């Protein structure tokens, strides 16, 4: 396989972006074998959480000598000045890896800052294939995949969020654009209830929960239909998609 | 692996969405092993192109008896009435697969229609992990992954496209949103030249080309810097990303 793959370990230092499974189970169910091969060769990592990164690496390959690795922790507590120093091993010729908590680094997850610095310095950045709940929910929704927007979290402030629903409805029509967003899992039911109240009956809502997990479910109905349905998505990682 | 995976073949009929490699090489470099296992069990497929779907299946598993499979072709020539009939094997209890030409079905590719019909009929839809040039270029750009929009192709009409650049610049600021789009590959250089002319010097442009291929390159610079650079992206599949 090595000689056929385009993802052989490069000779010049690269910043590899490693997706991480979204749910329990064998990493090989959601990651290509090449990811495991590359991650096994890297000694320096920028990670969202050291403990979970170690756990991920052990699951990838139990032969990895975790104690020989260097980890730099990148999360919302990390100062901007500190991040610039993280890539010093690359200046010395070493490839590095970015590992987030779940899903794809730098997409709805920390990592974009460190990738931006690598881009500024002219380092080669190599994203690898892996699970993205945003992309997989879009695939499964039946909604427009030629035009879509991911909005992250909606405003917490009630008034601001009510305004946001208006913009979302406008953008669905104006840009013919699927609108995708997430919510803090313990507020999932609340936000669904709000949507069934404030959105037009004909708008379609896809609720995608526990993507790649044992209880994965991706269900699309009109708001009118969701009004009549029983649901309970609280505390389950869930993505919401809206389209006409 | 089977018992640990959340993607065991389901007992009730499912519509599986199979991503396809974006470039030549071993399919296992970009697809998890479970995809190969599942695709090997399916007898009915909705595909963008029958010939390339057969080639993909042979590369996944040379033991698959291609002649025993049924293919329904879904592309821009397929009539809407016809699509509704494609899922009849599911009514008879069979799982089906959707295979696009390259990348993820239903994302910047046909497939959304047939997924929408499956959703309407209450069938379980199961997206699988695979390469998406949109997602991978976003990961590698260093741009905002908490808020982004994929716009598909920009207008071909010059006047309409010049207006679109204005909206794109506005949306970068208004929604703090990474803007992602594609161009017909033989027009790549032309669209880059246009961007260096009409966009603000400080806007950042990431050009991501030949994702997962041998010449993969993901390079971010300001428009001011791109003005000074030599480039040639013509005829190479390329994604463009803009951000502040």
CSV table of C-alpha atoms in Angstrom, one decimal:
chain,number,residue,atom,x,y,z
A,1,UNK,CA,0.0,0.0,0.0
A,2,UNK,CA,2.7,2.5,0.9
A,3,UNK,CA,4.0,3.0,-2.7
A,4,UNK,CA,0.5,3.5,-4.1
A,5,UNK,CA,-0.6,6.0,-1.6
A,6,UNK,CA,-0.3,9.8,-2.1
A,7,UNK,CA,0.0,10.2,1.7
A,8,UNK,CA,3.4,8.7,2.2
A,9,UNK,CA,5.3,10.4,5.0
A,10,UNK,CA,6.8,13.5,3.3
A,11,UNK,CA,10.5,14.2,3.6
A,12,UNK,CA,10.0,17.9,4.4
A,13,UNK,CA,8.2,18.7,7.6
A,14,UNK,CA,4.5,18.7,7.4
A,15,UNK,CA,1.7,19.6,9.7
A,16,UNK,CA,-0.7,16.7,9.6
A,17,UNK,CA,-4.3,17.2,10.7
A,18,UNK,CA,-5.7,14.0,12.2
A,19,UNK,CA,-9.4,13.6,12.5
A,20,UNK,CA,-10.6,11.7,15.7
A,21,UNK,CA,-13.6,9.4,16.0
A,22,UNK,CA,-16.8,10.9,17.1
A,23,UNK,CA,-17.9,7.9,19.1
A,24,UNK,CA,-16.6,4.8,20.8
A,25,UNK,CA,-15.5,1.7,18.9
A,26,UNK,CA,-12.6,0.7,16.6
A,27,UNK,CA,-10.8,3.7,15.1
A,28,UNK,CA,-10.5,1.7,11.9
A,29,UNK,CA,-14.3,1.9,11.4
A,30,UNK,CA,-14.0,5.6,10.8
A,31,UNK,CA,-10.4,6.3,9.8
A,32,UNK,CA,-8.3,5.1,6.8
A,33,UNK,CA,-5.4,2.8,7.6
A,34,UNK,CA,-3.0,5.4,6.3
A,35,UNK,CA,-3.9,7.8,9.1
A,36,UNK,CA,-2.8,5.1,11.6
A,37,UNK,CA,0.5,4.7,9.8
A,38,UNK,CA,1.3,8.4,9.6
A,39,UNK,CA,0.3,9.1,13.2
A,40,UNK,CA,2.5,6.3,14.4
A,41,UNK,CA,5.6,8.1,13.0
A,42,UNK,CA,5.0,11.5,14.5
A,43,UNK,CA,6.7,12.7,17.7
A,44,UNK,CA,5.3,16.2,18.2
A,45,UNK,CA,1.6,16.9,18.6
A,46,UNK,CA,-0.6,20.0,19.1
A,47,UNK,CA,-3.7,18.6,20.9
A,48,UNK,CA,-6.9,19.9,22.3
A,49,UNK,CA,-6.6,17.7,25.4
A,50,UNK,CA,-3.5,15.7,26.3
A,51,UNK,CA,-5.3,12.9,28.0
A,52,UNK,CA,-7.7,12.2,25.2
A,53,UNK,CA,-5.0,12.5,22.6
A,54,UNK,CA,-2.9,9.8,24.4
A,55,UNK,CA,-6.0,7.6,24.5
A,56,UNK,CA,-6.6,8.1,20.8
A,57,UNK,CA,-2.9,7.3,19.9
A,58,UNK,CA,-3.1,4.1,22.0
A,59,UNK,CA,-6.2,3.1,20.2
A,60,UNK,CA,-4.6,3.7,16.8
A,61,UNK,CA,-1.5,1.7,17.6
A,62,UNK,CA,-0.7,0.1,21.0
A,63,UNK,CA,3.0,0.0,20.0
A,64,UNK,CA,3.3,3.8,20.1
A,65,UNK,CA,5.6,4.8,23.0
A,66,UNK,CA,3.4,7.6,24.3
A,67,UNK,CA,6.1,8.7,26.8
A,68,UNK,CA,8.5,9.6,24.0
A,69,UNK,CA,6.0,12.1,22.5
A,70,UNK,CA,5.8,15.8,23.0
A,71,UNK,CA,2.3,17.4,23.4
A,72,UNK,CA,1.4,21.1,23.2
A,73,UNK,CA,-2.1,21.8,24.5
A,74,UNK,CA,-4.3,24.1,22.4
A,75,UNK,CA,-7.7,25.1,23.7
A,76,UNK,CA,-9.6,28.3,24.6
A,77,UNK,CA,-7.2,28.8,27.6
A,78,UNK,CA,-4.1,28.9,25.4
A,79,UNK,CA,-2.6,32.3,24.9
A,80,UNK,CA,-2.0,33.5,21.3
A,81,UNK,CA,1.7,34.1,22.0
A,82,UNK,CA,2.1,30.6,23.2
A,83,UNK,CA,0.6,29.1,20.0
A,84,UNK,CA,3.4,30.6,17.9
A,85,UNK,CA,6.0,28.6,19.8
A,86,UNK,CA,4.2,25.3,19.3
A,87,UNK,CA,5.6,24.8,15.8
A,88,UNK,CA,9.2,25.1,16.7
A,89,UNK,CA,9.8,21.4,16.2
A,90,UNK,CA,8.9,22.0,12.5
A,91,UNK,CA,11.7,24.6,12.2
A,92,UNK,CA,14.0,21.8,13.4
A,93,UNK,CA,12.8,19.6,10.5
A,94,UNK,CA,10.1,17.5,12.4
A,95,UNK,CA,6.6,16.8,11.1
A,96,UNK,CA,3.9,17.5,13.6
A,97,UNK,CA,0.3,16.4,14.1
A,98,UNK,CA,-2.8,18.2,15.2
A,99,UNK,CA,-5.4,16.1,17.1
A,100,UNK,CA,-8.7,17.5,18.3
A,101,UNK,CA,-11.2,16.0,20.8
A,102,UNK,CA,-13.5,14.6,18.2
A,103,UNK,CA,-14.0,15.1,14.5
A,104,UNK,CA,-11.8,17.2,12.2
A,105,UNK,CA,-9.2,19.6,13.6
A,106,UNK,CA,-9.9,23.3,12.7
A,107,UNK,CA,-13.5,22.6,11.7
A,108,UNK,CA,-15.9,23.6,14.6
A,109,UNK,CA,-12.9,22.7,16.8
A,110,UNK,CA,-9.6,24.4,17.8
A,111,UNK,CA,-6.7,24.1,15.4
A,112,UNK,CA,-7.3,26.8,12.8
A,113,UNK,CA,-4.9,29.2,14.7
A,114,UNK,CA,-2.0,26.7,14.6
A,115,UNK,CA,-2.8,25.9,10.9
A,116,UNK,CA,-2.8,29.6,10.1
A,117,UNK,CA,0.7,30.0,11.7
A,118,UNK,CA,1.9,27.0,9.7
A,119,UNK,CA,0.5,28.6,6.5
A,120,UNK,CA,2.2,31.9,7.4
A,121,UNK,CA,5.5,30.2,7.7
A,122,UNK,CA,5.1,28.3,4.4
A,123,UNK,CA,4.9,24.8,6.0
A,124,UNK,CA,3.1,22.1,4.1
A,125,UNK,CA,-0.3,21.4,5.7
A,126,UNK,CA,-1.8,18.0,5.1
A,127,UNK,CA,-5.4,17.3,6.2
A,128,UNK,CA,-6.3,13.6,6.5
A,129,UNK,CA,-9.7,11.9,5.9
A,130,UNK,CA,-12.0,11.3,8.9
A,131,UNK,CA,-15.4,11.7,10.3
A,132,UNK,CA,-17.1,15.1,10.3
A,133,UNK,CA,-20.6,15.3,11.8
A,134,UNK,CA,-21.2,18.5,9.8
A,135,UNK,CA,-20.4,16.8,6.4
A,136,UNK,CA,-22.0,13.5,7.2
A,137,UNK,CA,-25.2,15.1,8.5
A,138,UNK,CA,-25.4,17.2,5.3
A,139,UNK,CA,-24.9,14.0,3.2
A,140,UNK,CA,-27.7,12.3,5.0
A,141,UNK,CA,-30.2,15.2,5.2
A,142,UNK,CA,-31.2,15.2,1.5
A,143,UNK,CA,-30.7,19.0,1.6
A,144,UNK,CA,-28.8,21.2,-0.9
A,145,UNK,CA,-25.2,20.1,-0.9
A,146,UNK,CA,-24.3,22.6,-3.6
A,147,UNK,CA,-24.7,25.5,-1.3
A,148,UNK,CA,-24.6,25.4,2.5
A,149,UNK,CA,-23.5,27.3,5.5
A,150,UNK,CA,-22.3,26.1,8.9
A,151,UNK,CA,-23.1,28.7,11.6
A,152,UNK,CA,-21.5,27.1,14.6
A,153,UNK,CA,-23.5,27.9,17.8
A,154,UNK,CA,-26.5,30.3,17.6
A,155,UNK,CA,-26.6,33.3,20.0
A,156,UNK,CA,-27.4,32.4,23.6
A,157,UNK,CA,-29.2,35.6,24.1
A,158,UNK,CA,-33.0,35.1,23.4
A,159,UNK,CA,-33.5,38.3,21.5
A,160,UNK,CA,-30.4,37.8,19.4
A,161,UNK,CA,-31.4,34.2,18.6
A,162,UNK,CA,-34.9,35.2,17.5
A,163,UNK,CA,-33.3,37.7,15.1
A,164,UNK,CA,-31.0,35.0,13.9
A,165,UNK,CA,-33.9,32.7,13.0
A,166,UNK,CA,-35.1,35.4,10.7
A,167,UNK,CA,-31.7,35.7,9.0
A,168,UNK,CA,-31.5,31.9,8.7
A,169,UNK,CA,-34.9,31.7,7.0
A,170,UNK,CA,-33.9,34.6,4.7
A,171,UNK,CA,-30.6,33.0,3.7
A,172,UNK,CA,-32.3,29.6,2.9
A,173,UNK,CA,-34.3,31.5,0.3
A,174,UNK,CA,-31.9,34.2,-0.8
A,175,UNK,CA,-28.9,31.9,-1.3
A,176,UNK,CA,-30.8,28.7,-1.8
A,177,UNK,CA,-28.6,27.5,1.1
A,178,UNK,CA,-28.8,24.7,3.6
A,179,UNK,CA,-28.2,26.2,7.1
A,180,UNK,CA,-26.3,24.0,9.6
A,181,UNK,CA,-25.7,24.7,13.3
A,182,UNK,CA,-25.1,23.1,16.6
A,183,UNK,CA,-26.3,23.5,20.2
A,184,UNK,CA,-25.0,22.6,23.6
A,185,UNK,CA,-26.3,19.1,23.9
A,186,UNK,CA,-28.3,19.7,27.1
A,187,UNK,CA,-30.3,22.4,25.3
A,188,UNK,CA,-31.1,20.3,22.2
A,189,UNK,CA,-34.8,19.7,23.1
A,190,UNK,CA,-35.2,23.4,24.0
A,191,UNK,CA,-33.9,24.6,20.6
A,192,UNK,CA,-36.1,22.1,18.7
A,193,UNK,CA,-39.1,23.3,20.6
A,194,UNK,CA,-38.2,26.9,19.8
A,195,UNK,CA,-37.8,26.0,16.1
A,196,UNK,CA,-41.2,24.4,15.9
A,197,UNK,CA,-42.6,27.6,17.4
A,198,UNK,CA,-40.8,30.3,15.4
A,199,UNK,CA,-40.0,28.8,12.0
A,200,UNK,CA,-42.4,28.5,9.0
A,201,UNK,CA,-44.4,25.2,8.9
A,202,UNK,CA,-43.0,24.4,5.5
A,203,UNK,CA,-39.3,24.7,6.4
A,204,UNK,CA,-37.6,21.3,6.6
A,205,UNK,CA,-35.5,20.4,9.7
A,206,UNK,CA,-33.0,17.6,9.7
A,207,UNK,CA,-31.9,16.4,13.1
A,208,UNK,CA,-28.7,14.3,12.9
A,209,UNK,CA,-27.6,12.8,16.2
A,210,UNK,CA,-24.9,10.4,17.5
A,211,UNK,CA,-23.2,10.4,14.0
A,212,UNK,CA,-21.1,7.2,13.6
A,213,UNK,CA,-22.4,6.1,17.0
A,214,UNK,CA,-24.5,3.1,17.9
A,215,UNK,CA,-27.7,5.2,18.0
A,216,UNK,CA,-26.9,7.3,14.9
A,217,UNK,CA,-30.1,8.8,13.5
A,218,UNK,CA,-30.6,11.4,10.7
A,219,UNK,CA,-34.2,12.4,10.3
A,220,UNK,CA,-35.7,15.0,8.0
A,221,UNK,CA,-39.2,16.4,8.4
A,222,UNK,CA,-41.0,19.6,7.9
A,223,UNK,CA,-41.4,21.9,10.9
A,224,UNK,CA,-45.2,21.1,10.7
A,225,UNK,CA,-44.4,17.4,11.1
A,226,UNK,CA,-41.8,18.0,13.9
A,227,UNK,CA,-44.6,19.9,15.8
A,228,UNK,CA,-46.5,16.6,16.0
A,229,UNK,CA,-43.6,14.3,16.8
A,230,UNK,CA,-42.2,13.2,20.1
A,231,UNK,CA,-38.4,13.6,20.4
A,232,UNK,CA,-35.7,13.5,23.0
A,233,UNK,CA,-32.2,14.6,21.8
A,234,UNK,CA,-31.0,16.0,25.1
A,235,UNK,CA,-27.3,15.2,26.0
A,236,UNK,CA,-26.7,13.5,22.6
A,237,UNK,CA,-24.3,15.3,20.2
A,238,UNK,CA,-26.6,16.6,17.5
A,239,UNK,CA,-26.4,18.7,14.4
A,240,UNK,CA,-29.3,20.7,13.1
A,241,UNK,CA,-29.9,21.5,9.4
A,242,UNK,CA,-32.6,23.7,7.9
A,243,UNK,CA,-33.7,24.0,4.3
A,244,UNK,CA,-36.7,24.7,2.2
B,1,UNK,CA,-13.5,-5.4,14.2
B,2,UNK,CA,-17.1,-6.2,13.2
B,3,UNK,CA,-18.5,-6.4,16.7
B,4,UNK,CA,-16.8,-3.2,17.9
B,5,UNK,CA,-18.0,-1.1,15.0
B,6,UNK,CA,-21.1,1.0,15.0
B,7,UNK,CA,-21.4,0.5,11.3
B,8,UNK,CA,-22.3,-3.2,11.2
B,9,UNK,CA,-24.7,-3.9,8.3
B,10,UNK,CA,-28.1,-3.1,9.7
B,11,UNK,CA,-30.9,-5.6,9.5
B,12,UNK,CA,-33.5,-3.1,8.2
B,13,UNK,CA,-32.9,-1.7,4.7
B,14,UNK,CA,-30.5,1.3,4.8
B,15,UNK,CA,-29.4,3.8,2.1
B,16,UNK,CA,-25.6,3.9,2.5
B,17,UNK,CA,-23.8,6.9,1.1
B,18,UNK,CA,-20.3,5.8,-0.1
B,19,UNK,CA,-17.6,8.5,-0.6
B,20,UNK,CA,-15.3,7.8,-3.5
B,21,UNK,CA,-11.5,8.7,-3.7
B,22,UNK,CA,-10.7,12.1,-5.3
B,23,UNK,CA,-7.5,10.9,-6.9
B,24,UNK,CA,-5.8,7.7,-8.1
B,25,UNK,CA,-4.2,5.2,-5.7
B,26,UNK,CA,-5.3,2.7,-3.1
B,27,UNK,CA,-8.9,3.2,-1.9
B,28,UNK,CA,-7.7,2.2,1.6
B,29,UNK,CA,-5.6,5.4,1.7
B,30,UNK,CA,-8.7,7.5,1.9
B,31,UNK,CA,-11.5,5.1,3.1
B,32,UNK,CA,-12.0,3.2,6.3
B,33,UNK,CA,-12.0,-0.5,6.0
B,34,UNK,CA,-15.6,-0.7,7.1
B,35,UNK,CA,-16.7,1.1,3.9
B,36,UNK,CA,-15.2,-1.7,1.9
B,37,UNK,CA,-16.9,-4.4,4.0
B,38,UNK,CA,-20.3,-2.7,3.7
B,39,UNK,CA,-20.1,-1.9,0.0
B,40,UNK,CA,-19.2,-5.6,-0.7
B,41,UNK,CA,-22.6,-6.7,0.7
B,42,UNK,CA,-24.8,-4.4,-1.3
B,43,UNK,CA,-26.5,-5.5,-4.5
B,44,UNK,CA,-28.4,-2.3,-5.6
B,45,UNK,CA,-26.7,1.0,-6.3
B,46,UNK,CA,-27.7,4.5,-7.3
B,47,UNK,CA,-24.6,5.9,-9.1
B,48,UNK,CA,-23.5,9.0,-10.9
B,49,UNK,CA,-21.8,7.0,-13.6
B,50,UNK,CA,-22.1,3.2,-14.0
B,51,UNK,CA,-18.6,2.7,-15.5
B,52,UNK,CA,-16.8,4.6,-12.8
B,53,UNK,CA,-18.9,3.0,-10.1
B,54,UNK,CA,-17.9,-0.5,-11.4
B,55,UNK,CA,-14.3,0.6,-11.4
B,56,UNK,CA,-14.6,1.8,-7.8
B,57,UNK,CA,-16.2,-1.4,-6.7
B,58,UNK,CA,-13.5,-3.5,-8.3
B,59,UNK,CA,-10.8,-1.4,-6.5
B,60,UNK,CA,-12.6,-1.9,-3.2
B,61,UNK,CA,-12.9,-5.6,-3.5
B,62,UNK,CA,-11.9,-7.7,-6.6
B,63,UNK,CA,-14.1,-10.5,-5.3
B,64,UNK,CA,-17.3,-8.5,-5.9
B,65,UNK,CA,-19.4,-10.1,-8.7
B,66,UNK,CA,-20.1,-6.8,-10.6
B,67,UNK,CA,-22.5,-8.6,-13.1
B,68,UNK,CA,-24.8,-9.6,-10.2
B,69,UNK,CA,-25.4,-6.0,-9.2
B,70,UNK,CA,-28.1,-3.6,-10.3
B,71,UNK,CA,-27.2,0.1,-11.0
B,72,UNK,CA,-29.5,3.1,-11.4
B,73,UNK,CA,-27.8,6.1,-13.0
B,74,UNK,CA,-28.4,9.5,-11.4
B,75,UNK,CA,-27.0,12.6,-13.0
B,76,UNK,CA,-28.3,15.8,-14.5
B,77,UNK,CA,-30.0,13.9,-17.4
B,78,UNK,CA,-32.1,11.8,-15.0
B,79,UNK,CA,-35.8,12.8,-14.9
B,80,UNK,CA,-37.3,13.5,-11.5
B,81,UNK,CA,-40.1,10.8,-11.9
B,82,UNK,CA,-37.4,8.2,-12.6
B,83,UNK,CA,-35.5,8.9,-9.4
B,84,UNK,CA,-38.5,8.0,-7.3
B,85,UNK,CA,-38.4,4.5,-8.8
B,86,UNK,CA,-34.8,3.9,-7.9
B,87,UNK,CA,-35.5,3.0,-4.3
B,88,UNK,CA,-37.9,0.2,-5.1
B,89,UNK,CA,-35.4,-2.5,-4.0
B,90,UNK,CA,-35.6,-0.9,-0.5
B,91,UNK,CA,-39.3,-1.5,-0.3
B,92,UNK,CA,-38.5,-5.1,-0.9
B,93,UNK,CA,-36.1,-5.1,2.1
B,94,UNK,CA,-32.8,-4.5,0.3
B,95,UNK,CA,-30.2,-2.0,1.5
B,96,UNK,CA,-28.9,0.2,-1.3
B,97,UNK,CA,-25.8,2.3,-1.9
B,98,UNK,CA,-25.2,5.7,-3.4
B,99,UNK,CA,-21.9,6.2,-5.2
B,100,UNK,CA,-20.8,9.5,-6.8
B,101,UNK,CA,-17.9,10.2,-9.2
B,102,UNK,CA,-15.5,11.5,-6.6
B,103,UNK,CA,-15.9,12.8,-3.1
B,104,UNK,CA,-19.0,12.6,-0.9
B,105,UNK,CA,-22.5,11.8,-2.4
B,106,UNK,CA,-25.0,14.7,-2.1
B,107,UNK,CA,-22.3,17.3,-1.3
B,108,UNK,CA,-21.4,19.3,-4.4
B,109,UNK,CA,-22.4,16.2,-6.3
B,110,UNK,CA,-25.7,14.5,-7.3
B,111,UNK,CA,-27.4,12.3,-4.6
B,112,UNK,CA,-29.4,14.8,-2.5
B,113,UNK,CA,-32.5,14.0,-4.5
B,114,UNK,CA,-32.4,10.3,-3.8
B,115,UNK,CA,-31.5,10.9,-0.2
B,116,UNK,CA,-34.5,13.3,0.1
B,117,UNK,CA,-36.8,10.6,-1.3
B,118,UNK,CA,-35.4,8.0,1.2
B,119,UNK,CA,-36.0,10.5,4.0
B,120,UNK,CA,-39.6,11.1,2.8
B,121,UNK,CA,-40.2,7.4,2.9
B,122,UNK,CA,-38.7,7.0,6.4
B,123,UNK,CA,-35.8,4.9,5.3
B,124,UNK,CA,-32.6,4.9,7.4
B,125,UNK,CA,-29.9,6.9,5.7
B,126,UNK,CA,-26.3,6.1,6.7
B,127,UNK,CA,-23.5,8.4,5.4
B,128,UNK,CA,-20.0,6.9,5.5
B,129,UNK,CA,-16.6,8.5,6.2
B,130,UNK,CA,-14.5,9.6,3.2
B,131,UNK,CA,-12.6,12.4,1.5
B,132,UNK,CA,-14.3,15.7,0.9
B,133,UNK,CA,-12.2,18.3,-0.8
B,134,UNK,CA,-14.4,21.1,0.7
B,135,UNK,CA,-13.8,19.9,4.3
B,136,UNK,CA,-10.2,19.0,3.8
B,137,UNK,CA,-9.4,22.3,2.2
B,138,UNK,CA,-11.1,24.1,5.0
B,139,UNK,CA,-9.1,22.2,7.6
B,140,UNK,CA,-5.9,23.1,5.8
B,141,UNK,CA,-6.7,26.7,5.1
B,142,UNK,CA,-6.2,28.1,8.6
B,143,UNK,CA,-9.5,29.9,8.1
B,144,UNK,CA,-12.6,30.1,10.4
B,145,UNK,CA,-14.0,26.6,10.8
B,146,UNK,CA,-16.7,27.7,13.2
B,147,UNK,CA,-18.5,29.6,10.5
B,148,UNK,CA,-18.2,28.9,6.8
B,149,UNK,CA,-20.3,28.8,3.6
B,150,UNK,CA,-19.9,26.6,0.5
B,151,UNK,CA,-21.2,28.5,-2.5
B,152,UNK,CA,-20.7,25.9,-5.3
B,153,UNK,CA,-19.9,27.5,-8.6
B,154,UNK,CA,-19.9,31.3,-9.0
B,155,UNK,CA,-22.1,32.8,-11.7
B,156,UNK,CA,-20.6,32.4,-15.2
B,157,UNK,CA,-22.0,35.8,-16.3
B,158,UNK,CA,-19.4,38.5,-15.7
B,159,UNK,CA,-21.7,41.1,-14.3
B,160,UNK,CA,-23.4,38.7,-12.0
B,161,UNK,CA,-20.0,37.4,-10.8
B,162,UNK,CA,-18.7,40.9,-10.1
B,163,UNK,CA,-21.7,41.5,-7.9
B,164,UNK,CA,-21.1,38.1,-6.2
B,165,UNK,CA,-17.6,39.1,-5.2
B,166,UNK,CA,-19.1,42.1,-3.3
B,167,UNK,CA,-21.5,39.8,-1.5
B,168,UNK,CA,-18.7,37.4,-0.7
B,169,UNK,CA,-16.6,40.2,0.8
B,170,UNK,CA,-19.6,41.5,2.8
B,171,UNK,CA,-20.4,38.0,4.1
B,172,UNK,CA,-16.8,37.4,5.3
B,173,UNK,CA,-17.2,40.5,7.5
B,174,UNK,CA,-20.9,40.4,8.3
B,175,UNK,CA,-21.0,36.7,9.4
B,176,UNK,CA,-17.3,36.3,10.1
B,177,UNK,CA,-17.6,33.5,7.6
B,178,UNK,CA,-15.1,31.6,5.5
B,179,UNK,CA,-16.3,31.6,1.9
B,180,UNK,CA,-15.6,28.4,-0.2
B,181,UNK,CA,-16.3,27.9,-3.9
B,182,UNK,CA,-15.2,25.9,-6.9
B,183,UNK,CA,-14.6,26.7,-10.6
B,184,UNK,CA,-14.5,24.7,-13.8
B,185,UNK,CA,-10.8,23.5,-13.7
B,186,UNK,CA,-9.9,25.0,-17.1
B,187,UNK,CA,-10.9,28.4,-15.8
B,188,UNK,CA,-8.9,28.3,-12.5
B,189,UNK,CA,-6.2,30.7,-13.5
B,190,UNK,CA,-8.7,33.1,-14.9
B,191,UNK,CA,-10.7,33.3,-11.7
B,192,UNK,CA,-7.5,33.7,-9.6
B,193,UNK,CA,-6.5,36.6,-11.8
B,194,UNK,CA,-9.9,38.1,-11.4
B,195,UNK,CA,-9.8,37.8,-7.6
B,196,UNK,CA,-6.4,39.5,-7.5
B,197,UNK,CA,-7.9,42.4,-9.5
B,198,UNK,CA,-11.3,42.9,-7.7
B,199,UNK,CA,-10.8,41.7,-4.1
B,200,UNK,CA,-9.3,43.8,-1.3
B,201,UNK,CA,-5.5,43.4,-0.9
B,202,UNK,CA,-5.9,42.3,2.8
B,203,UNK,CA,-8.4,39.5,2.1
B,204,UNK,CA,-6.8,36.0,2.4
B,205,UNK,CA,-7.2,33.5,-0.4
B,206,UNK,CA,-6.4,29.8,0.1
B,207,UNK,CA,-6.0,27.7,-3.0
B,208,UNK,CA,-6.3,24.0,-2.3
B,209,UNK,CA,-5.6,21.8,-5.3
B,210,UNK,CA,-5.4,18.0,-6.1
B,211,UNK,CA,-6.6,17.2,-2.6
B,212,UNK,CA,-5.4,13.6,-1.6
B,213,UNK,CA,-3.5,13.5,-4.9
B,214,UNK,CA,0.2,13.3,-5.5
B,215,UNK,CA,0.5,17.0,-6.0
B,216,UNK,CA,-1.8,18.1,-3.2
B,217,UNK,CA,-1.1,21.6,-2.2
B,218,UNK,CA,-3.0,23.9,0.2
B,219,UNK,CA,-1.6,27.5,0.2
B,220,UNK,CA,-2.9,30.5,2.0
B,221,UNK,CA,-1.8,34.1,1.2
B,222,UNK,CA,-3.3,37.5,1.2
B,223,UNK,CA,-4.6,38.8,-2.2
B,224,UNK,CA,-1.7,41.3,-2.1
B,225,UNK,CA,0.7,38.4,-2.0
B,226,UNK,CA,-1.1,36.4,-4.6
B,227,UNK,CA,-0.7,39.4,-6.9
B,228,UNK,CA,3.0,39.0,-6.8
B,229,UNK,CA,3.1,35.2,-7.2
B,230,UNK,CA,3.3,32.9,-10.2
B,231,UNK,CA,0.7,30.2,-10.3
B,232,UNK,CA,-0.8,27.6,-12.6
B,233,UNK,CA,-3.8,25.7,-11.4
B,234,UNK,CA,-5.4,25.2,-14.8
B,235,UNK,CA,-7.0,21.7,-15.3
B,236,UNK,CA,-6.3,20.7,-11.7
B,237,UNK,CA,-9.3,20.1,-9.4
B,238,UNK,CA,-9.1,23.1,-7.1
B,239,UNK,CA,-11.1,24.6,-4.2
B,240,UNK,CA,-10.9,28.3,-3.4
B,241,UNK,CA,-11.4,29.7,0.1
B,242,UNK,CA,-11.6,33.4,1.1
B,243,UNK,CA,-11.4,34.9,4.6
B,244,UNK,CA,-10.2,38.0,6.3
